[in-house]
mmCIF file of C-alpha atoms and ligand atoms in Angstrom:
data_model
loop_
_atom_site.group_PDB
_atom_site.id
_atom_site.type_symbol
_atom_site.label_atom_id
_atom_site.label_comp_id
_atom_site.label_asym_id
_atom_site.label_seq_id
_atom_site.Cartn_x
_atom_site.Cartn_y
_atom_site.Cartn_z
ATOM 1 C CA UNK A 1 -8.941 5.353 4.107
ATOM 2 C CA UNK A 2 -6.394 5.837 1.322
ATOM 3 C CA UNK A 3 -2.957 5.614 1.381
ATOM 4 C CA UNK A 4 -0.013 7.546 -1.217
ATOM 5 C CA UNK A 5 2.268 4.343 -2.017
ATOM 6 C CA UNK A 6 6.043 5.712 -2.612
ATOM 7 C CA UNK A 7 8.679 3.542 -4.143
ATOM 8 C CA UNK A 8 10.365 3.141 -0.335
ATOM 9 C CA UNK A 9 7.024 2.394 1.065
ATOM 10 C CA UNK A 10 6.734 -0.616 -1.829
ATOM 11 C CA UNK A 11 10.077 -1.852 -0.897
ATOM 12 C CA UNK A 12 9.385 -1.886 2.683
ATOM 13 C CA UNK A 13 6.206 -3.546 2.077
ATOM 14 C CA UNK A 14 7.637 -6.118 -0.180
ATOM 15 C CA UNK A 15 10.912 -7.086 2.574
ATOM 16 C CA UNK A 16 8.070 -7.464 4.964
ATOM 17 C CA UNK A 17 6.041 -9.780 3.181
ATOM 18 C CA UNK A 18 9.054 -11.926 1.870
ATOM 19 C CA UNK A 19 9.966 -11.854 5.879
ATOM 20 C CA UNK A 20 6.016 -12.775 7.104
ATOM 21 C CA UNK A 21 5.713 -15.412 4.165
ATOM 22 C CA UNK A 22 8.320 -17.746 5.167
ATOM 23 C CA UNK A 23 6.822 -18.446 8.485
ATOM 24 C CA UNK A 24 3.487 -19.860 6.829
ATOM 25 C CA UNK A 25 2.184 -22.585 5.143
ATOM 26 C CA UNK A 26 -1.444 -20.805 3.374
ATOM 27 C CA UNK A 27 -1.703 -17.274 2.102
ATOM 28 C CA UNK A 28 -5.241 -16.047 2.622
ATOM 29 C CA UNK A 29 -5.631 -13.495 0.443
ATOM 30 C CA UNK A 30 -8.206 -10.560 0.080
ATOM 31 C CA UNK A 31 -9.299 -9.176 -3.047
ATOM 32 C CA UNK A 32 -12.010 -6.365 -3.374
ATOM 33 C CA UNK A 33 -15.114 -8.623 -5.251
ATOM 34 C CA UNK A 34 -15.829 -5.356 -6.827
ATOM 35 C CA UNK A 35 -12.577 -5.419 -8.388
ATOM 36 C CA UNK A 36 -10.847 -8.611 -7.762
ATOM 37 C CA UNK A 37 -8.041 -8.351 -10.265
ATOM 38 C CA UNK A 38 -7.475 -4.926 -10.022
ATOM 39 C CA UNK A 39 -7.543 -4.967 -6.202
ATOM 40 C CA UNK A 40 -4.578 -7.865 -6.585
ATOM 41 C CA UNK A 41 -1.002 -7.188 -6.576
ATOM 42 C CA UNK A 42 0.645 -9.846 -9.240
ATOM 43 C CA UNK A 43 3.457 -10.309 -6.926
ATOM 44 C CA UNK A 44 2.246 -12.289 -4.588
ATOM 45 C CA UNK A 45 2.148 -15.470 -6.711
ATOM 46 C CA UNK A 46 5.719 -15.313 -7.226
ATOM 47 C CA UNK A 47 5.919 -14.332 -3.551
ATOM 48 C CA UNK A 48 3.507 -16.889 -2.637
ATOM 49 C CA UNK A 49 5.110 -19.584 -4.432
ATOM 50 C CA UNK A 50 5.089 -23.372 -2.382
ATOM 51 C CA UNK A 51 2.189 -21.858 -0.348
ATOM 52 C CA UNK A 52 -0.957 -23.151 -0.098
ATOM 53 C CA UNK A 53 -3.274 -20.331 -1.182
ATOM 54 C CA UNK A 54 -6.942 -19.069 -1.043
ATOM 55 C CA UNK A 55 -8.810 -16.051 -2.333
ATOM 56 C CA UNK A 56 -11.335 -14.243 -0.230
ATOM 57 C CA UNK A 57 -13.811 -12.143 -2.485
ATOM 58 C CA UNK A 58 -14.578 -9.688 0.210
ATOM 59 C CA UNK A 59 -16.834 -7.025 0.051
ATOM 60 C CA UNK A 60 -19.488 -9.305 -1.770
ATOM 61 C CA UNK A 61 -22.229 -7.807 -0.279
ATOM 62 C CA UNK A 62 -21.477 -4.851 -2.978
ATOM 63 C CA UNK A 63 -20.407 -6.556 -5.634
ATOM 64 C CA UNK A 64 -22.915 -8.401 -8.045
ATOM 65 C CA UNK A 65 -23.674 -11.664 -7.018
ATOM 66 C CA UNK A 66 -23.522 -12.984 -10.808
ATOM 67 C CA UNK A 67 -20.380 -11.418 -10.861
ATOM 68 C CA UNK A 68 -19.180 -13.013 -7.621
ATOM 69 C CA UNK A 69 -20.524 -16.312 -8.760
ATOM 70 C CA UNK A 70 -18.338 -15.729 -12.274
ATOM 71 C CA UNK A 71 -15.279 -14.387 -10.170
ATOM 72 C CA UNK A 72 -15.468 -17.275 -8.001
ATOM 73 C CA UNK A 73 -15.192 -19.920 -11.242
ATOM 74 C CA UNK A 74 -12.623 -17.948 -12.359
ATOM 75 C CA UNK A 75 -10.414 -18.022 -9.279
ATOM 76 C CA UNK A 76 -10.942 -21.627 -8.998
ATOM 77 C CA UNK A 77 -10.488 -22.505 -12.579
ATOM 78 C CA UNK A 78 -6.576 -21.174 -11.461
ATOM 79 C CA UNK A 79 -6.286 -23.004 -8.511
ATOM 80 C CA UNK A 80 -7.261 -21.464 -5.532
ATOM 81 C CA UNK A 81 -9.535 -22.179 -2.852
ATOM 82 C CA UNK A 82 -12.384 -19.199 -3.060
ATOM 83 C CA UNK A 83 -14.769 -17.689 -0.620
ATOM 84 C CA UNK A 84 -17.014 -14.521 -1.355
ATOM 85 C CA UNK A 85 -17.416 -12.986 1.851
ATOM 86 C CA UNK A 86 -18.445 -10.019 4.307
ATOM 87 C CA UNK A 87 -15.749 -10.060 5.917
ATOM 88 C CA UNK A 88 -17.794 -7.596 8.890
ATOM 89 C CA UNK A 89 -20.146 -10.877 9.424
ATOM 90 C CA UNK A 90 -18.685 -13.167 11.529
ATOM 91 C CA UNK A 91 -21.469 -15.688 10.268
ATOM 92 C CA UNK A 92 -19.177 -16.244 6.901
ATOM 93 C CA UNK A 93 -15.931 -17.535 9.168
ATOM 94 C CA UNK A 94 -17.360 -21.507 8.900
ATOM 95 C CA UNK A 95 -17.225 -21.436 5.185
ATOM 96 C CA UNK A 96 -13.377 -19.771 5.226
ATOM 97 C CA UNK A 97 -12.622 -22.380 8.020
ATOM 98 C CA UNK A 98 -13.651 -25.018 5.569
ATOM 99 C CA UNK A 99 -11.931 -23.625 3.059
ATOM 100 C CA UNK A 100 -8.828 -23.438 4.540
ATOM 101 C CA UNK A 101 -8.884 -27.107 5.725
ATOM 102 C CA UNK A 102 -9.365 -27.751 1.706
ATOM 103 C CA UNK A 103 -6.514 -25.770 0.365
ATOM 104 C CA UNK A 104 -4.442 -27.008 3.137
ATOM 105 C CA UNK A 105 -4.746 -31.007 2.474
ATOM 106 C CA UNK A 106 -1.907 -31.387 0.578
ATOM 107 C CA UNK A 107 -0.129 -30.422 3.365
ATOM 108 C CA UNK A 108 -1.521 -32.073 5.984
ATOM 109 C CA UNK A 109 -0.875 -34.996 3.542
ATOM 110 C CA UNK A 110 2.963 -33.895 2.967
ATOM 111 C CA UNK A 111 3.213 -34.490 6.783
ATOM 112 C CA UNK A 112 1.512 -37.241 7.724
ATOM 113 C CA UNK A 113 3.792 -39.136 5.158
ATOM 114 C CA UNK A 114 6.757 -37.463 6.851
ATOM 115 C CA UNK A 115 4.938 -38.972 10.466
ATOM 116 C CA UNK A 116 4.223 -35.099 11.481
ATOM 117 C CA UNK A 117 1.044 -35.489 13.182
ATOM 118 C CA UNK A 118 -1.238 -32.822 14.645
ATOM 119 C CA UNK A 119 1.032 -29.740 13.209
ATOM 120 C CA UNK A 120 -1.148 -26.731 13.107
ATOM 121 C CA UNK A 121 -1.445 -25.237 9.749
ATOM 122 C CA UNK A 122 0.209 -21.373 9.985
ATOM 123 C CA UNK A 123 -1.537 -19.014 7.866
ATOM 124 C CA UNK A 124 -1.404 -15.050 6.880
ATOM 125 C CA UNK A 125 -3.894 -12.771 5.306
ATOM 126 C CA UNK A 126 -2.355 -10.825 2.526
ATOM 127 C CA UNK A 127 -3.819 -7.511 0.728
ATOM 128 C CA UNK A 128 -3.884 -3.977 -0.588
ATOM 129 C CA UNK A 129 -4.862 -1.672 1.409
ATOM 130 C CA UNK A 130 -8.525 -1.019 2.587
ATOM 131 C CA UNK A 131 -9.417 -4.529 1.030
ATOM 132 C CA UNK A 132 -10.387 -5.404 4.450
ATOM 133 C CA UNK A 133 -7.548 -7.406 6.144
ATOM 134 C CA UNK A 134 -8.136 -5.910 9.423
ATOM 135 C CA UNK A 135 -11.962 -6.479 9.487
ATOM 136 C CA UNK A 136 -11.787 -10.467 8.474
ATOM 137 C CA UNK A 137 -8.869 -11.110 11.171
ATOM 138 C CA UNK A 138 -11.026 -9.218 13.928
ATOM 139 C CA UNK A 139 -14.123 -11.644 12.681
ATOM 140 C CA UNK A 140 -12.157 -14.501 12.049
ATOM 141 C CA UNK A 141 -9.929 -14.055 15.417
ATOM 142 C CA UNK A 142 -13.272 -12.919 17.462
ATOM 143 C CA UNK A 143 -11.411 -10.229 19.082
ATOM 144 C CA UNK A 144 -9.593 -7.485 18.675
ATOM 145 C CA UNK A 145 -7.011 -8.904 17.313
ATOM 146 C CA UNK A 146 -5.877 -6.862 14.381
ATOM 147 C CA UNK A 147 -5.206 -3.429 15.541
ATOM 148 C CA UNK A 148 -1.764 -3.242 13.414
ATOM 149 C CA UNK A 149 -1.244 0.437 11.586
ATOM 150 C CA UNK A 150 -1.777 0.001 7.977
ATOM 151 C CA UNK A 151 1.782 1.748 7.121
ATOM 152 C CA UNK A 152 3.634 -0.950 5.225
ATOM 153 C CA UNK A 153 6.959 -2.326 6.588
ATOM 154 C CA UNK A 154 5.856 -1.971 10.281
ATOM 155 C CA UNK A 155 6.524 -5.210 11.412
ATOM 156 C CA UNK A 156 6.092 -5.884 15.652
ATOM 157 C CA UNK A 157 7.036 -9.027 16.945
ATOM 158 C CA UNK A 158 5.210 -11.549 15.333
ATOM 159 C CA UNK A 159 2.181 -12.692 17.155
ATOM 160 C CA UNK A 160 0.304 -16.009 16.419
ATOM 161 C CA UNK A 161 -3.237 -15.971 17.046
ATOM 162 C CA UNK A 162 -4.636 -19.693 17.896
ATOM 163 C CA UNK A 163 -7.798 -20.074 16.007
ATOM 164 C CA UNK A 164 -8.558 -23.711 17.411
ATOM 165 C CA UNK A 165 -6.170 -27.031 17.240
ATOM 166 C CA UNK A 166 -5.584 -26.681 13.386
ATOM 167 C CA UNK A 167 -5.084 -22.934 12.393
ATOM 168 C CA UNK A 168 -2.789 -20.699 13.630
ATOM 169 C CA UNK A 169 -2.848 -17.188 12.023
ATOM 170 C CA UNK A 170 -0.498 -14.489 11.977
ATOM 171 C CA UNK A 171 -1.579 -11.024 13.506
ATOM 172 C CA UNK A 172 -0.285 -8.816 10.797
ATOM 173 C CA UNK A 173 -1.292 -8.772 7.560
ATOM 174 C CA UNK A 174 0.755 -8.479 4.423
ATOM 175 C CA UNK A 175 0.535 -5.300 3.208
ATOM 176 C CA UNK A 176 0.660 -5.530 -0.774
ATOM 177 C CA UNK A 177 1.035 -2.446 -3.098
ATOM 178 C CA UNK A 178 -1.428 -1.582 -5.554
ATOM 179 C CA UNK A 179 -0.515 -1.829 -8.993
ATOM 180 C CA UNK A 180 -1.970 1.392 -10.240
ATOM 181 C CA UNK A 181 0.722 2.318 -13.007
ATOM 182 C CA UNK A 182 -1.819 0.747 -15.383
ATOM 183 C CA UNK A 183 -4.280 3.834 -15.425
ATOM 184 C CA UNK A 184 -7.641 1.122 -15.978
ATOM 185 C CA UNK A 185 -6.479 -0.432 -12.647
ATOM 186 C CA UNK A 186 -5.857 3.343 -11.110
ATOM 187 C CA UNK A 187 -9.178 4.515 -11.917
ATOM 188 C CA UNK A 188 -10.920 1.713 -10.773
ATOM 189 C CA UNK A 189 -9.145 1.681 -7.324
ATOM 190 C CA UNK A 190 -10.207 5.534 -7.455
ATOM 191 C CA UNK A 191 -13.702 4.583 -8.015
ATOM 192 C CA UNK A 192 -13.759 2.394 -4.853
ATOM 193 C CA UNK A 193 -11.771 4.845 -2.544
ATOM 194 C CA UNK A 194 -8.325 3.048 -2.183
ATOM 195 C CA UNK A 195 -6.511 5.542 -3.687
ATOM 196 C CA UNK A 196 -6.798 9.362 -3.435
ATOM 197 C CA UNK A 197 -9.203 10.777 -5.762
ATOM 198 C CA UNK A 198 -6.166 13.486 -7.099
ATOM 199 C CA UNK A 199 -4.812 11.261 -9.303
ATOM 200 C CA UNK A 200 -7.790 11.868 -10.866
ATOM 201 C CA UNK A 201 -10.480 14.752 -10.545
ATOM 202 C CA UNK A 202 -13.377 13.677 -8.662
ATOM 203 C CA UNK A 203 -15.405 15.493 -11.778
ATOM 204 C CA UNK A 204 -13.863 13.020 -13.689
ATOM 205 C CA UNK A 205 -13.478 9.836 -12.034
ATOM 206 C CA UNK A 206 -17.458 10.718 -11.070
ATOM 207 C CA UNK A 207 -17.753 11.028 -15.336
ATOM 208 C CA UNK A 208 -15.811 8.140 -16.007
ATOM 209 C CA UNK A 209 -18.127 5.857 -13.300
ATOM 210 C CA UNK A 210 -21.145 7.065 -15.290
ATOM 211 C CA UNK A 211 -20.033 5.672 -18.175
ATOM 212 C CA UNK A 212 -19.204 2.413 -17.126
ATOM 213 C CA UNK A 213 -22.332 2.197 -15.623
ATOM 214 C CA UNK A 214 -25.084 3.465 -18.316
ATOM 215 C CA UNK A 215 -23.443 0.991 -20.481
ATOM 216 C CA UNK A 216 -22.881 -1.709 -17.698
ATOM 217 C CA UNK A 217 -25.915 -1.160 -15.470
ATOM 218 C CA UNK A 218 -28.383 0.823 -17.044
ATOM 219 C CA UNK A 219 -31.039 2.425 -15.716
ATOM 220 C CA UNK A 220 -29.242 2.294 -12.208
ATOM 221 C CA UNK A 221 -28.566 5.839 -12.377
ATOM 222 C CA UNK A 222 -31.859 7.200 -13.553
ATOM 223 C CA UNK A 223 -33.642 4.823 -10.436
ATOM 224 C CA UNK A 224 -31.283 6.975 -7.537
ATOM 225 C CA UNK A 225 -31.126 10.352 -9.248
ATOM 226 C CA UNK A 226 -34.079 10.377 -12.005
ATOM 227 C CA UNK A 227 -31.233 11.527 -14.764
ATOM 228 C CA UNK A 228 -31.888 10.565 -18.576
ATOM 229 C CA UNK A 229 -28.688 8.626 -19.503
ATOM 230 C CA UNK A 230 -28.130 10.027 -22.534
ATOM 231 C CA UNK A 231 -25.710 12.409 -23.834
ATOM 232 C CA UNK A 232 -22.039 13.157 -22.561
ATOM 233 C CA UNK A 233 -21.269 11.448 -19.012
ATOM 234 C CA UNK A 234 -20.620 15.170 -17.784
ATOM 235 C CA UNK A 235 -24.176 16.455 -18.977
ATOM 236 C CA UNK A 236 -25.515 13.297 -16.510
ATOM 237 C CA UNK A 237 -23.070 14.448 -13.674
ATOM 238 C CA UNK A 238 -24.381 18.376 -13.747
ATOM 239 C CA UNK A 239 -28.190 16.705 -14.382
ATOM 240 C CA UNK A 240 -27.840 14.395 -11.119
ATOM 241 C CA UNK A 241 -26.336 17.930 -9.362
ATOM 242 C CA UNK A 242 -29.448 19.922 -10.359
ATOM 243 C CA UNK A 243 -31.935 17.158 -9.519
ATOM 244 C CA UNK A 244 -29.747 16.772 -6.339
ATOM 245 C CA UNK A 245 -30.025 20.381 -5.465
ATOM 246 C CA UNK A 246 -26.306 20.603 -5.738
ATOM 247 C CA UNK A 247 -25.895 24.601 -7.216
ATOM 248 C CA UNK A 248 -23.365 26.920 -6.742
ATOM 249 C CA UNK A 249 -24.006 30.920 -6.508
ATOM 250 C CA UNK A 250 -26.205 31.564 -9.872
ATOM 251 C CA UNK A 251 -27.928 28.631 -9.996
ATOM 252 C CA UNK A 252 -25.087 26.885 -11.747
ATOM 253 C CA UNK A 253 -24.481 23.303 -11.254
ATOM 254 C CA UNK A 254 -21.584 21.900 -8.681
ATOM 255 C CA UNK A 255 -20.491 19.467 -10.254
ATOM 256 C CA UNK A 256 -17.852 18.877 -7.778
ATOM 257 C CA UNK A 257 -20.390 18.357 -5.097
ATOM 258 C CA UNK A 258 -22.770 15.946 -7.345
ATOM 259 C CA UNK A 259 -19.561 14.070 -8.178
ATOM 260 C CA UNK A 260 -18.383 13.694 -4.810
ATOM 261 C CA UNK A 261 -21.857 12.226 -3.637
ATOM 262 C CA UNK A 262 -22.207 9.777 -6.555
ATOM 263 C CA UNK A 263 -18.923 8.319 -5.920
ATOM 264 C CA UNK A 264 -19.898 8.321 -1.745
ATOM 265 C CA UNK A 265 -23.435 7.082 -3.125
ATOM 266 C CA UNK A 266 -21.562 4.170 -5.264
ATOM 267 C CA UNK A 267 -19.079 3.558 -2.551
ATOM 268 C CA UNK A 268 -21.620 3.203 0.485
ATOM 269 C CA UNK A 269 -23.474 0.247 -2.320
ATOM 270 C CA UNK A 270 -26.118 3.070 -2.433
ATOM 271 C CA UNK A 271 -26.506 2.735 -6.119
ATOM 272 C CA UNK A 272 -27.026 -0.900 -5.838
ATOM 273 C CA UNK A 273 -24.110 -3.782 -5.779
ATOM 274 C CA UNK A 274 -22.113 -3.445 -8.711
ATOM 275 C CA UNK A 275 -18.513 -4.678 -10.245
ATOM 276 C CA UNK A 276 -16.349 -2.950 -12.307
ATOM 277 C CA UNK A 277 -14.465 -5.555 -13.995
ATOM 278 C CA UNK A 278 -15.610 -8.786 -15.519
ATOM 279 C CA UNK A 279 -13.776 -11.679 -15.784
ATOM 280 C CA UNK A 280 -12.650 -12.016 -19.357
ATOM 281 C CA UNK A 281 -13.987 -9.349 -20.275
ATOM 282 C CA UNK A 282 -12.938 -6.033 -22.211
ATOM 283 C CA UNK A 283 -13.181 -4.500 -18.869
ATOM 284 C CA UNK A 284 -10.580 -7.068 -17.061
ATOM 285 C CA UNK A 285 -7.177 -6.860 -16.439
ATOM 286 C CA UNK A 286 -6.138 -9.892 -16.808
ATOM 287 C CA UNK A 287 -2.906 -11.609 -15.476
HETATM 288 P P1 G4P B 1 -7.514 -3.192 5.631
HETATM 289 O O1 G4P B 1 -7.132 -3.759 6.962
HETATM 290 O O2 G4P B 1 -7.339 -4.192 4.516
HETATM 291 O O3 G4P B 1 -6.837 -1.909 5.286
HETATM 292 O O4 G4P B 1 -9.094 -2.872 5.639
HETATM 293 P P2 G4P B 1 -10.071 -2.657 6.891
HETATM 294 O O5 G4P B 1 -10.301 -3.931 7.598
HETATM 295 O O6 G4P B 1 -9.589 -1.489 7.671
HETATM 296 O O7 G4P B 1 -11.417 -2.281 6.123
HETATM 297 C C1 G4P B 1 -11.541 -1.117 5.328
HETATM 298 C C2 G4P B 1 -12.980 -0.680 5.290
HETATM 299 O O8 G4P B 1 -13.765 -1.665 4.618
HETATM 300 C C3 G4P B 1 -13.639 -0.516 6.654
HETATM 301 O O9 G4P B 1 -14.591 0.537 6.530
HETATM 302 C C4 G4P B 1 -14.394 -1.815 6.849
HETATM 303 O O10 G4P B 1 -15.495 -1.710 7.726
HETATM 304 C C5 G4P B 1 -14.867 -2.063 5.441
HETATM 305 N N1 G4P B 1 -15.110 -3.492 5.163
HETATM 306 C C6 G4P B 1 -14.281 -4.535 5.413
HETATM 307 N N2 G4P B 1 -14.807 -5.683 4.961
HETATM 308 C C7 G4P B 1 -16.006 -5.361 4.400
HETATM 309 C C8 G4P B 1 -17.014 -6.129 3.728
HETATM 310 O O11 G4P B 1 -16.915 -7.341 3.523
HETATM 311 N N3 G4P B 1 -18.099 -5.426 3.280
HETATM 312 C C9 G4P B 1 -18.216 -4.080 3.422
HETATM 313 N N4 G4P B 1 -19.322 -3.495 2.949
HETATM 314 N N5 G4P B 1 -17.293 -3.336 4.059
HETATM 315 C C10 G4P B 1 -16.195 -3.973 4.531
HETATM 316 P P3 G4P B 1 -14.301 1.995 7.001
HETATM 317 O O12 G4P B 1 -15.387 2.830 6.466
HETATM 318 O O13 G4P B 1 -12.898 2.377 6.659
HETATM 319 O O14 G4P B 1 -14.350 1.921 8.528
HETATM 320 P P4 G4P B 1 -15.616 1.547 9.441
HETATM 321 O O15 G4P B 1 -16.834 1.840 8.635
HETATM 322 O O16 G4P B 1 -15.483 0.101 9.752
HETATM 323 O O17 G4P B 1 -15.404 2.436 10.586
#
């Protein structure tokens, strides 16, 4: 699923989440672990202001663990309650429970001073697109409970779900715009499949994955597709089409078609779990 963000569609998106985000106490908020800073939207700390808040690194099962485990310290280093999570296994919902119980003391403090006893904490799930919103609330909910479109600034009546005595959680997520103006955030939301490949060629974006990963991961590339990674990224991409049987009429290399598969391959964690951006590093966009 991808989705072409217009400047009304942002607006709508951002009225809806200033409307959703008064109602709560904790933002839970999903983040691609593959991409965690370029799968945020900056806004939602200002947006999120007074709220207790937690990061979910979901998709960890294809992200590197080492980089999940650095992610994580990096999250918390800022302040935020962190879980790395499949957000498909309904086995990782005790941790997140736990989790929100910790990022939510100071509340539960605030109102026990105040004598408010026994107020269940109100909670939303916040996140770009395709990040996984609807998966964790139908695992965390344990039903089908998150069957909202994904078209920002649809807003139904707003539903509480009851998750026990404590947590209450909203039914519709917070839709929050990408920020792909900057083009390193772009590509790298290309290379995961939440934005339409035509904002880049798929040649390309396949070229520009290469890249990254002979110098990030090497070796990972010659293990699924036996290529020699060396030379230009595009000589790899039409060597992984002719060892991949991709040809056109002449025996010619397609590259479209090898690029298209290595980006499925990468997509589906076929080449192995791998992030794209490191904390700190030259590769991070940092906040
Ligand atoms: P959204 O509401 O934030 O837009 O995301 P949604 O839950 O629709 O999830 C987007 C895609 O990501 C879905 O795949 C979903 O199965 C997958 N997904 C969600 N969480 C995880 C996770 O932790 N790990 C992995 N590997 N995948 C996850 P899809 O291909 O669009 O649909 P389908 O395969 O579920 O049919």
């Amino acid at each position: 699923m991808n989705f072409q963000w217009y400047p009304g569609h942002m607006t709508k998106a951002r009225r809806a989440m200033e409307e959703s985000i008064k109602l709560v106490d904790l933002v839970i908020e999903l983040v691609d672990a593959r991409i965690p800073v370029s799968s945020r939207n900056p806004d939602i700390d200002s947006l999120g202001r007074n709220k207790a808040r937690m990061i979910l690194l979901n998709k960890a099962d294809l992200a590197d663990e080492k980089m999940n485990a650095a992610w994580e310290a990096y999250f918390r280093a800022k302040g935020y309650e962190v879980v790395r999570l499949d957000a498909r296994q309904k086995s990782g919902m005790k941790t997140v429970q736990a989790a929100i119980e910790t990022a939510c003391r100071e509340k539960r403090e605030r109102d026990r001073r105040r004598g408010i006893l026994n107020r269940p904490v109100r909670a939303m799930v916040a996140g770009i697109p395709n990040v996984g919103k609807s998966t964790f609330i139908n695992s965390f909910a344990g039903r089908a409970a998150a069957k909202t479109g994904n078209k920002p600034g649809v807003t139904k009546g707003n539903q509480w779900i009851k998750l026990n005595k404590n947590v209450e959680l909203l039914d519709t997520p917070g839709i929050l715009w990408p920020k792909f103006e900057d083009q390193q955030v772009g590509l790298r939301l290309a290379w995961i499949g939440s934005i339409k490949d035509d904002i880049l060629q798929g040649e390309e974006l396949a070229a520009e994955l290469i890249g990254y990963l002979r110098e990030e991961y090497p070796g990972i590339l010659n293990a699924r597709y036996q290529v020699e990674e060396s030379g230009e990224n595009f000589e790899i991409l039409e060597e992984v089409a002719r060892n991949r049987a991709c040809v056109k009429k002449g025996n010619e290399p397609d590259c479209s078609r090898a690029a298209a598969m290595l980006l499925e391959d990468f997509r589906g964690g076929r080449l192995g779990r791998i992030t794209l951006e490191k904390p700190g590093g030259d590769n991070a966009h940092e906040q």
